[in-house]
Amino acid sequence: MYVHAVGAEQDRMKAVVLGAGAIGSVIGSLLAKRTDVDHVLVADRSVDAAKTLASKFERGKVEASKLDAKDVEGMARAFKGYDLVMNVVLPRFNFTIMDACLKAGVNYMDAATDLAISRDRPGDAVKERPYEKQLAYDARYRDAGLTALLGMGADPGISNIFARVGADRLDTVEEVLVRDGDNGSVEGHEFAALWSPDTLIEEVLMPALAFHGGRFVRLGSLQGEEVFPFPAPVGPLTVYNVDHEETQTLPVFIGKGVKTMDFKLALPKELATALQVFQRFGLHSGAPVEVEVKSTGERVRVAPRDVLTALLPNPKDLASKATGAASIAVVVRGTKDGKKAGWQIWFTLDHQATYRAYGFNATAYPVGAPMAMSALMMARGEISRKGAFPPEVLDPAPFLRHLPEFGIQVQEKRLA
Amino acid sequence: MYVHAVGAEQDRMKAVVLGAGAIGSVIGSLLAKRTDVDHVLVADRSVDAAKTLASKFERGKVEASKLDAKDVEGMARAFKGYDLVMNVVLPRFNFTIMDACLKAGVNYMDAATDLAISRDRPGDAVKERPYEKQLAYDARYRDAGLTALLGMGADPGISNIFARVGADRLDTVEEVLVRDGDNGSVEGHEFAALWSPDTLIEEVLMPALAFHGGRFVRLGSLQGEEVFPFPAPVGPLTVYNVDHEETQTLPVFIGKGVKTMDFKLALPKELATALQVFQRFGLHSGAPVEVEVKSTGERVRVAPRDVLTALLPNPKDLASKATGAASIAVVVRGTKDGKKAGWQIWFTLDHQATYRAYGFNATAYPVGAPMAMSALMMARGEISRKGAFPPEVLDPAPFLRHLPEFGIQVQEKRLA
């Protein structure tokens, strides 16, 4: 077990949390109580959101600021003097934020890439993998002596670490499967998304990338339906191919001849059916359309997805009410000493227990916690690699050591 | 075959067509070319819609006017001197229009009742049948020596006549089933409602009334799924219980001990699934909700169903493009001479053939044609009953004689 060297000068940290939403709140709450964190700047395009979040923590240690994630110069000025920027705004701002960090000479971390920039259609040859645009910062970060740790939440993040753990135990890797499941529910709500319904609808319906037989393929939406036996207490859930960061990096970085990699998300079958209906009728679209309001005769412009979002419960109102548990499970299969071998590595988190322990449910907490943990690991030199890279290129051992300190118990089993 | 007495004074007619939509267009086009019709007033809350419709017909014979279906006094003044008002606006205006006809001393006809006024919930004891509110005008119309022929389109309308034909051939009636099917499609559209999508969504999702074992029951939405073998060229289609006018009147007026009566509409299974999803998420609702438009930050009020309607093709743009055929089939089963007996009576109409012959497809035409036909029958004294009543109380023989003149070939078969 790593022993924390309290007060050692080189371990101390000043961090920016950019984005005062649910994940920013988790990171803020974990960093604010650390004695080895000197200062946290919570920044958001809404200064009110930033102030509300900062006000929950020790005055002086945590400050709030308005920052526009499109404004490279403004961000670069604000980031100067900090050790690390933790980007938890929408991933479409990753590039400007990475630019600002380079300008300010500050390390960078995020939890998602902008998958929506791919224009590849299902069945097309895969021409672009959006992650490549972020990985293209590698040389510049390395040259600047800076670290950009990409996708360091639950999944991507812990899932990439688990894939590395499994791959390290094998001589060759045949397949890596990432499975994200949650049997959670909220009483009184038939469908209760525990993260932004707007994001849920957009992400889940994007044509999913997968890596089949050694090449990237672009699948349609909600394909690959099957039941995955999540470990107790989650249990078996129906999962579907969903576009996700791991699919873009693990086939490239895990090595050992990996042929198959995909990411599947558990969705209630009824919700999957509903999402397919939304897509068929264009209700999933974020593009505004002109609508005649029958009761008034007015014409308004509104995106169908805005209306869907308005009809769904606000995840903020559900955060404390979710019961059940979430799990991220990674299966790695291949060979060891010439024989078939495989590992499943996972964690499960109970929503109510997590809420009681940390003030967040098992949807938000395991995204923010690995980021806060990794920030501290960077401050302590446990993550020292320079460049822009995903988590699976790092030594997984320190991650496995620290995750339990944050309430994330890593479990594993050998697969037959 | 009835021979039309051209020019006989008592047969001549002046009619108001209230509502310049698709059905009003069918009625207008059929009446305008009749030499026994002296004058048609096309009235609508939109004078432009009325004028556009009237301009298609012989100038002088057909006139346009603005009329507000909520304004009893204004309508009564406008109706004076006419023989008949044919109400083809939304059925929620039936009561004010019936009031205006009484005031003006003019006969009345419509094609639908306002089913939406029932507040009974599925499983509840049926406290109200909306049709009773229209039938309650019976004494007043009788006292005034006027006729209010209720629900005289395709279904209700022809379907009620068919039920009467079948019942008249039996000694006792066990069940009356009305089935409405359409195998039509429009190239390039997965779901192409040939009538108002707004009305389709509202009607189909209303809890359906049915008459089971001699009592009215209120079912949920889209229950009773089964395949009904519509006659060729329509063929077998999946049908669902839908709230409809016939269910409210046939069990009361058909007599002969009828125990079971229901109405089922054919819907593509995928559309039925979609409608259930809309209902589950509240997307079917016509009540405006506040929506945040993500792209602009504005807040607008819009009904989810307004948005759905905006996303679906406009039936006006599809009218000429539908291929396939529609059918209304009525099954009447019971006993004759102490033995089980039954009849199926139906018509089918091909969309393209109907469009070529009449300028309307097989969705709009068979609603308007029986109304125009019945108007002429009233003028000729073939419908002379006074009061407010549904079609099944009338002698069906003249209807069966005249329907073929309007291109509606009635077919029948004895059921095993």
XYZ file of N, CA, C and O in Angstrom, chain A residues 38-100:
252
model
N -3.649 22.126 -2.547
C -3.569 23.497 -2.044
C -4.737 24.344 -2.494
O -5.230 25.194 -1.766
N -5.155 24.126 -3.743
C -6.125 25.046 -4.308
C -6.870 24.381 -5.457
O -6.275 23.672 -6.263
N -8.176 24.620 -5.507
C -8.986 24.132 -6.627
C -9.765 25.313 -7.193
O -10.437 26.033 -6.449
N -9.645 25.508 -8.498
C -10.459 26.517 -9.174
C -11.591 25.790 -9.898
O -11.341 24.957 -10.772
N -12.827 26.091 -9.497
C -13.980 25.529 -10.199
C -14.430 26.564 -11.223
O -14.808 27.678 -10.857
N -14.350 26.209 -12.498
C -14.689 27.162 -13.558
C -15.808 26.595 -14.414
O -15.880 25.390 -14.648
N -16.681 27.480 -14.859
C -17.819 27.057 -15.681
C -18.243 28.258 -16.513
O -17.969 29.399 -16.157
N -18.927 27.995 -17.635
C -19.441 29.140 -18.415
C -20.511 29.863 -17.605
O -20.772 31.034 -17.793
N -21.155 29.121 -16.673
C -22.092 29.753 -15.751
C -21.378 29.993 -14.434
O -21.067 29.057 -13.691
N -21.111 31.281 -14.149
C -20.389 31.582 -12.906
C -21.240 31.201 -11.700
O -20.715 30.834 -10.646
N -22.566 31.243 -11.869
C -23.448 30.849 -10.766
C -23.272 29.375 -10.427
O -23.214 28.992 -9.258
N -23.201 28.544 -11.475
C -23.006 27.111 -11.246
C -21.668 26.882 -10.549
O -21.569 26.083 -9.611
N -20.634 27.601 -11.001
C -19.304 27.454 -10.396
C -19.333 27.885 -8.934
O -18.791 27.211 -8.051
N -19.999 29.021 -8.669
C -20.054 29.538 -7.289
C -20.837 28.607 -6.375
O -20.463 28.387 -5.223
N -21.942 28.084 -6.893
C -22.761 27.180 -6.086
C -21.942 25.967 -5.677
O -21.978 25.528 -4.525
N -21.179 25.454 -6.640
C -20.363 24.281 -6.329
C -19.248 24.650 -5.345
O -19.060 23.977 -4.321
N -18.532 25.739 -5.629
C -17.396 26.124 -4.776
C -17.843 26.408 -3.344
O -17.122 26.129 -2.381
N -19.070 26.935 -3.205
C -19.550 27.332 -1.876
C -19.739 26.136 -0.951
O -19.882 26.290 0.254
N -19.749 24.930 -1.535
C -19.931 23.735 -0.699
C -18.639 23.351 0.012
O -18.645 22.490 0.896
N -17.528 23.945 -0.423
C -16.234 23.509 0.097
C -15.580 24.629 0.895
O -16.064 25.751 0.946
N -14.431 24.285 1.466
C -13.679 25.205 2.315
C -13.364 26.513 1.578
O -12.734 26.500 0.520
N -13.814 27.619 2.135
C -13.576 28.920 1.523
C -12.064 29.180 1.441
O -11.325 28.827 2.346
N -11.621 29.756 0.351
C -10.193 30.036 0.190
C -9.509 28.919 -0.556
O -8.786 29.151 -1.509
N -9.799 27.693 -0.172
C -9.169 26.564 -0.853
C -9.803 26.331 -2.224
O -9.116 26.009 -3.186
N -11.128 26.482 -2.273
C -11.835 26.283 -3.540
C -12.425 27.619 -3.980
O -13.142 28.262 -3.222
N -12.095 28.010 -5.210
C -12.582 29.278 -5.741
C -13.412 29.029 -6.991
O -13.208 28.030 -7.673
N -14.298 29.968 -7.293
C -15.133 29.840 -8.487
C -14.741 30.887 -9.512
O -14.289 31.971 -9.161
N -14.939 30.545 -10.778
C -14.597 31.490 -11.836
C -15.433 31.183 -13.068
O -15.827 30.047 -13.303
N -15.693 32.230 -13.852
C -16.384 32.040 -15.129
C -15.331 31.806 -16.202
O -14.369 32.569 -16.316
N -15.495 30.745 -16.965
C -14.568 30.488 -18.065
C -15.354 29.950 -19.248
O -16.244 29.115 -19.089
N -14.982 30.425 -20.423
C -15.631 29.990 -21.654
C -14.715 28.974 -22.336
O -13.603 29.307 -22.747
N -15.197 27.748 -22.468
C -14.360 26.657 -22.993
C -14.045 26.825 -24.476
O -13.277 26.047 -25.039
N -14.639 27.821 -25.115
C -14.291 28.100 -26.519
C -13.142 29.113 -26.610
O -12.560 29.297 -27.666
N -12.830 29.786 -25.486
C -11.892 30.914 -25.483
C -10.505 30.450 -25.035
O -10.185 30.432 -23.843
N -9.670 30.086 -26.019
C -8.346 29.529 -25.713
C -7.508 30.517 -24.903
O -6.904 30.157 -23.881
N -7.487 31.784 -25.351
C -6.639 32.779 -24.676
C -7.088 32.996 -23.233
O -6.267 33.015 -22.308
N -8.389 33.152 -23.060
C -8.931 33.386 -21.716
C -8.626 32.220 -20.793
O -8.236 32.407 -19.629
N -8.788 31.014 -21.322
C -8.496 29.837 -20.498
C -7.007 29.773 -20.175
O -6.619 29.493 -19.034
N -6.156 30.020 -21.196
C -4.703 29.921 -20.980
C -4.277 30.863 -19.851
O -3.478 30.495 -18.982
N -4.840 32.081 -19.865
C -4.512 33.040 -18.788
C -4.950 32.490 -17.432
O -4.209 32.544 -16.455
N -6.159 31.942 -17.391
C -6.696 31.469 -16.109
C -5.963 30.233 -15.600
O -5.853 30.012 -14.395
N -5.470 29.402 -16.531
C -4.833 28.128 -16.138
C -3.413 28.328 -15.606
O -2.875 27.449 -14.919
N -2.779 29.453 -15.971
C -1.369 29.694 -15.589
C -1.170 29.516 -14.092
O -1.937 30.044 -13.298
N -0.128 28.783 -13.740
C 0.192 28.608 -12.330
C -0.453 27.381 -11.715
O -0.112 26.982 -10.602
N -1.396 26.772 -12.435
C -1.990 25.526 -11.930
C -1.170 24.340 -12.424
O -0.406 24.438 -13.391
N -1.335 23.204 -11.747
C -0.619 21.997 -12.152
C -1.396 21.194 -13.184
O -0.818 20.473 -13.993
N -2.726 21.310 -13.109
C -3.548 20.381 -13.885
C -4.914 20.994 -14.146
O -5.499 21.612 -13.252
N -5.412 20.782 -15.365
C -6.798 21.131 -15.690
C -7.576 19.834 -15.882
O -7.170 18.971 -16.669
N -8.668 19.697 -15.141
C -9.521 18.520 -15.280
C -10.779 18.954 -16.021
O -11.625 19.666 -15.481
N -10.865 18.501 -17.252
C -11.922 18.942 -18.160
C -13.130 18.022 -18.051
O -13.080 16.872 -18.481
N -14.210 18.551 -17.475
C -15.449 17.767 -17.407
C -16.621 18.552 -17.998
O -17.758 18.415 -17.558
N -16.317 19.379 -19.012
C -17.399 19.995 -19.789
C -17.700 19.062 -20.966
O -17.132 17.974 -21.071
N -18.603 19.473 -21.856
C -18.930 18.622 -23.005
C -17.678 18.391 -23.846
O -16.891 19.312 -24.067
N -17.486 17.156 -24.343
C -16.219 16.832 -25.015
C -15.988 17.588 -26.316
O -14.885 17.543 -26.848
N -16.999 18.306 -26.809
C -16.722 19.046 -28.047
C -15.759 20.207 -27.795
O -15.236 20.791 -28.739
N -15.506 20.526 -26.520
C -14.565 21.603 -26.196
C -13.157 21.086 -25.890
O -12.277 21.861 -25.541
N -12.938 19.764 -26.013
C -11.635 19.210 -25.629
C -10.464 19.895 -26.339
O -9.419 20.137 -25.732
N -10.646 20.188 -27.624
C -9.498 20.697 -28.396
C -9.075 22.085 -27.929
O -7.899 22.357 -27.735
N -10.047 22.963 -27.726
C -9.683 24.312 -27.268
C -9.070 24.251 -25.874
O -8.137 24.998 -25.562
N -9.560 23.338 -25.059
C -9.030 23.245 -23.692
C -7.608 22.666 -23.721
O -6.709 23.129 -23.011
N -7.405 21.648 -24.588
C -6.041 21.101 -24.725
C -5.085 22.170 -25.257
O -3.924 22.248 -24.837
N -5.563 22.993 -26.183
C -4.742 24.092 -26.708
C -4.375 25.062 -25.585
O -3.222 25.500 -25.470
N -5.372 25.389 -24.775
C -5.144 26.355 -23.690
C -4.145 25.804 -22.678
O -3.292 26.540 -22.156
